[in-house]
């Protein structure tokens, strides 16, 4: 059978670091396993346009492996051309780059390696909250420039203690963020999610659920986005919602770029409605060189904590999602039941409740 993997280019780094498993060079460590079983394994980073390897090979692949870090966008159009396709595996977490409704219609299963990088992302979220609240990036840049002007940094630096922090989405990542924030003695921890936390879990972190999104954001000093991208979350944080944020709030989004309106966020930052925006996810990946989030700043010239999409692809995470992909493949080849936690779309139906209320 033909297995197609669209992975990111690892270059010199991947040649030197074999633990960069999620790269074209290191192929999730799957080549000898798959070829040993007699399968054809195509690996490429070429994913855009009709001449890409992705579009060339999707027509007869049975299994597609993609990664959110370099998303091969499997649109409905491509699903319709992919006559042999039976299984899509996301090496990581987050399968919005697959048209999930089309997968349901065409009985293509979609699985991810749930939980594989949730600690990696939760740590990144806490780091991003701290670097915004404490005004870290401009302080470091000042040092590199050879300058030293404490007041210039301190005028916009705060403590996280006694602030209200809220997460949109309190699933695996959102909950881990709340857990990690407990020792910071925040004034309150809030969450907005149509799925309430189990009472014990909510009590363990002392969080309060707010059911109305505007009310939720209006109470937060820091908002962190930790829900999947789907029809109900695309553009959720837009100009209208940003008006309801506390003036000068900080926003961290490591979920998906398209959950936040690109221009509305940049404008809110420029006007001071937001003091900072940080995250690693972009509405298009790789982000174009002139993407406004690369250079957007608050009125004091700081407040930008953007990085390329890497929070969930630490070397620790790569080991976990590479081994998770192999288990999913082994179950598929051996006709074994998949771990239900990994199944986003089963045969003709959504299995998860995380990609929208249906
Ligand atoms: P999860 O399925 O455990 O939790 C998602 C939560 O979001 C669920 O509780 C769900 O009810 C909630 N949700 C869905 N729609 C919502 C809405 N409209 N409003 C509020 N809450 C909503 O998923 P997870 O493991 O926590 O991952 C969440 C997302 O984080 C992924 O789907 C992915 O997009 C992103 N992610 C990013 C990286 C990265 O490297 N930056 C890595 C992993 C995951």
mmCIF file of C-alpha atoms and ligand atoms in Angstrom, residues 68-69 92-96 112-118 120-122 124 167-176 191-197 213 225-234 236 253-257 259 279-281 285 308-314 341 344 352-357, ligand 1:
data_model
loop_
_atom_site.group_PDB
_atom_site.id
_atom_site.type_symbol
_atom_site.label_atom_id
_atom_site.label_comp_id
_atom_site.label_asym_id
_atom_site.label_seq_id
_atom_site.Cartn_x
_atom_site.Cartn_y
_atom_site.Cartn_z
ATOM 1 C CA UNK A 68 0.275 20.654 11.873
ATOM 2 C CA UNK A 69 3.743 22.215 11.822
ATOM 3 C CA UNK A 92 0.866 15.767 16.593
ATOM 4 C CA UNK A 93 -2.447 17.274 17.744
ATOM 5 C CA UNK A 94 -4.844 19.390 15.688
ATOM 6 C CA UNK A 95 -6.368 18.136 12.429
ATOM 7 C CA UNK A 96 -7.999 21.314 11.134
ATOM 8 C CA UNK A 112 -4.186 12.254 15.829
ATOM 9 C CA UNK A 113 -1.694 11.332 18.518
ATOM 10 C CA UNK A 114 -3.785 12.848 21.293
ATOM 11 C CA UNK A 115 -1.858 14.065 24.274
ATOM 12 C CA UNK A 116 1.518 13.672 22.532
ATOM 13 C CA UNK A 117 2.548 17.308 22.857
ATOM 14 C CA UNK A 118 0.098 18.826 25.305
ATOM 15 C CA UNK A 120 5.042 20.878 25.455
ATOM 16 C CA UNK A 121 2.383 23.421 24.475
ATOM 17 C CA UNK A 122 1.179 24.124 28.015
ATOM 18 C CA UNK A 124 5.036 27.292 26.024
ATOM 19 C CA UNK A 167 -8.415 29.896 28.855
ATOM 20 C CA UNK A 168 -10.705 29.479 25.861
ATOM 21 C CA UNK A 169 -10.829 25.686 25.792
ATOM 22 C CA UNK A 170 -10.093 23.627 28.876
ATOM 23 C CA UNK A 171 -9.195 20.315 27.284
ATOM 24 C CA UNK A 172 -5.845 18.591 27.610
ATOM 25 C CA UNK A 173 -3.752 21.711 26.971
ATOM 26 C CA UNK A 174 -6.051 24.306 28.542
ATOM 27 C CA UNK A 175 -6.318 22.274 31.721
ATOM 28 C CA UNK A 176 -2.565 21.744 31.902
ATOM 29 C CA UNK A 191 -12.278 29.003 31.554
ATOM 30 C CA UNK A 192 -14.701 29.160 28.641
ATOM 31 C CA UNK A 193 -15.617 25.802 27.127
ATOM 32 C CA UNK A 194 -18.902 24.185 26.116
ATOM 33 C CA UNK A 195 -17.654 21.066 27.862
ATOM 34 C CA UNK A 196 -17.482 21.738 31.602
ATOM 35 C CA UNK A 197 -14.533 20.325 33.494
ATOM 36 C CA UNK A 213 -17.565 34.630 25.907
ATOM 37 C CA UNK A 225 -6.552 30.189 23.416
ATOM 38 C CA UNK A 226 -6.488 26.395 23.677
ATOM 39 C CA UNK A 227 -9.378 25.089 21.576
ATOM 40 C CA UNK A 228 -9.234 23.410 18.160
ATOM 41 C CA UNK A 229 -9.899 25.331 14.955
ATOM 42 C CA UNK A 230 -13.305 24.435 13.506
ATOM 43 C CA UNK A 231 -16.353 26.215 12.061
ATOM 44 C CA UNK A 232 -17.248 27.530 15.521
ATOM 45 C CA UNK A 233 -13.816 28.959 16.353
ATOM 46 C CA UNK A 234 -12.531 30.370 13.046
ATOM 47 C CA UNK A 236 -13.581 33.778 17.139
ATOM 48 C CA UNK A 253 -2.641 31.830 21.078
ATOM 49 C CA UNK A 254 -0.831 28.556 20.565
ATOM 50 C CA UNK A 255 -3.983 26.812 19.308
ATOM 51 C CA UNK A 256 -4.400 27.880 15.670
ATOM 52 C CA UNK A 257 -3.654 31.181 13.947
ATOM 53 C CA UNK A 259 -8.901 31.445 15.550
ATOM 54 C CA UNK A 279 2.033 32.409 20.170
ATOM 55 C CA UNK A 280 3.441 30.122 17.534
ATOM 56 C CA UNK A 281 0.537 29.499 15.190
ATOM 57 C CA UNK A 285 2.195 28.279 7.472
ATOM 58 C CA UNK A 308 7.423 29.891 14.343
ATOM 59 C CA UNK A 309 5.147 26.933 15.003
ATOM 60 C CA UNK A 310 7.294 24.839 17.310
ATOM 61 C CA UNK A 311 5.733 24.687 20.770
ATOM 62 C CA UNK A 312 4.417 21.181 20.170
ATOM 63 C CA UNK A 313 7.468 19.894 18.332
ATOM 64 C CA UNK A 314 10.123 19.827 21.013
ATOM 65 C CA UNK A 341 -8.795 9.031 22.397
ATOM 66 C CA UNK A 344 -11.225 12.468 15.490
ATOM 67 C CA UNK A 352 -14.468 13.493 19.251
ATOM 68 C CA UNK A 353 -16.605 16.233 20.789
ATOM 69 C CA UNK A 354 -13.742 18.737 20.625
ATOM 70 C CA UNK A 355 -14.213 19.913 17.010
ATOM 71 C CA UNK A 356 -17.489 21.727 17.551
ATOM 72 C CA UNK A 357 -20.866 21.068 19.104
HETATM 73 P P1 LIG B 1 -8.578 18.727 23.491
HETATM 74 O O1 LIG B 1 -9.467 18.058 22.500
HETATM 75 O O2 LIG B 1 -8.084 17.933 24.651
HETATM 76 O O3 LIG B 1 -9.329 20.018 24.088
HETATM 77 C C1 LIG B 1 -9.955 20.959 23.286
HETATM 78 C C2 LIG B 1 -11.000 21.667 24.131
HETATM 79 O O4 LIG B 1 -11.492 22.781 23.395
HETATM 80 C C3 LIG B 1 -12.193 20.769 24.456
HETATM 81 O O5 LIG B 1 -12.446 20.794 25.842
HETATM 82 C C4 LIG B 1 -13.328 21.410 23.672
HETATM 83 O O6 LIG B 1 -14.596 21.260 24.290
HETATM 84 C C5 LIG B 1 -12.882 22.862 23.635
HETATM 85 N N1 LIG B 1 -13.544 23.642 22.606
HETATM 86 C C6 LIG B 1 -13.862 23.286 21.333
HETATM 87 N N2 LIG B 1 -14.517 24.280 20.735
HETATM 88 C C7 LIG B 1 -14.614 25.288 21.627
HETATM 89 C C8 LIG B 1 -15.197 26.576 21.577
HETATM 90 N N3 LIG B 1 -15.874 27.003 20.501
HETATM 91 N N4 LIG B 1 -15.092 27.355 22.661
HETATM 92 C C9 LIG B 1 -14.485 26.921 23.782
HETATM 93 N N5 LIG B 1 -13.927 25.689 23.886
HETATM 94 C C10 LIG B 1 -13.993 24.894 22.813
HETATM 95 O O7 LIG B 1 -7.392 19.324 22.656
HETATM 96 P P2 LIG B 1 -5.930 19.774 23.166
HETATM 97 O O8 LIG B 1 -5.027 18.603 23.181
HETATM 98 O O9 LIG B 1 -6.095 20.570 24.400
HETATM 99 O O10 LIG B 1 -5.486 20.705 21.951
HETATM 100 C C11 LIG B 1 -6.224 21.866 21.624
HETATM 101 C C12 LIG B 1 -5.706 22.474 20.342
HETATM 102 O O11 LIG B 1 -4.400 23.002 20.542
HETATM 103 C C13 LIG B 1 -5.529 21.492 19.180
HETATM 104 O O12 LIG B 1 -6.739 21.215 18.512
HETATM 105 C C14 LIG B 1 -4.547 22.234 18.309
HETATM 106 O O13 LIG B 1 -5.223 23.099 17.418
HETATM 107 C C15 LIG B 1 -3.739 23.053 19.293
HETATM 108 N N6 LIG B 1 -2.355 22.528 19.450
HETATM 109 C C16 LIG B 1 -1.317 23.330 19.101
HETATM 110 C C17 LIG B 1 -0.014 22.841 19.182
HETATM 111 C C18 LIG B 1 1.174 23.703 18.836
HETATM 112 O O14 LIG B 1 2.257 23.174 18.603
HETATM 113 N N7 LIG B 1 1.037 25.005 18.823
HETATM 114 C C19 LIG B 1 0.214 21.526 19.605
HETATM 115 C C20 LIG B 1 -0.871 20.759 20.002
HETATM 116 C C21 LIG B 1 -2.161 21.256 19.894
#
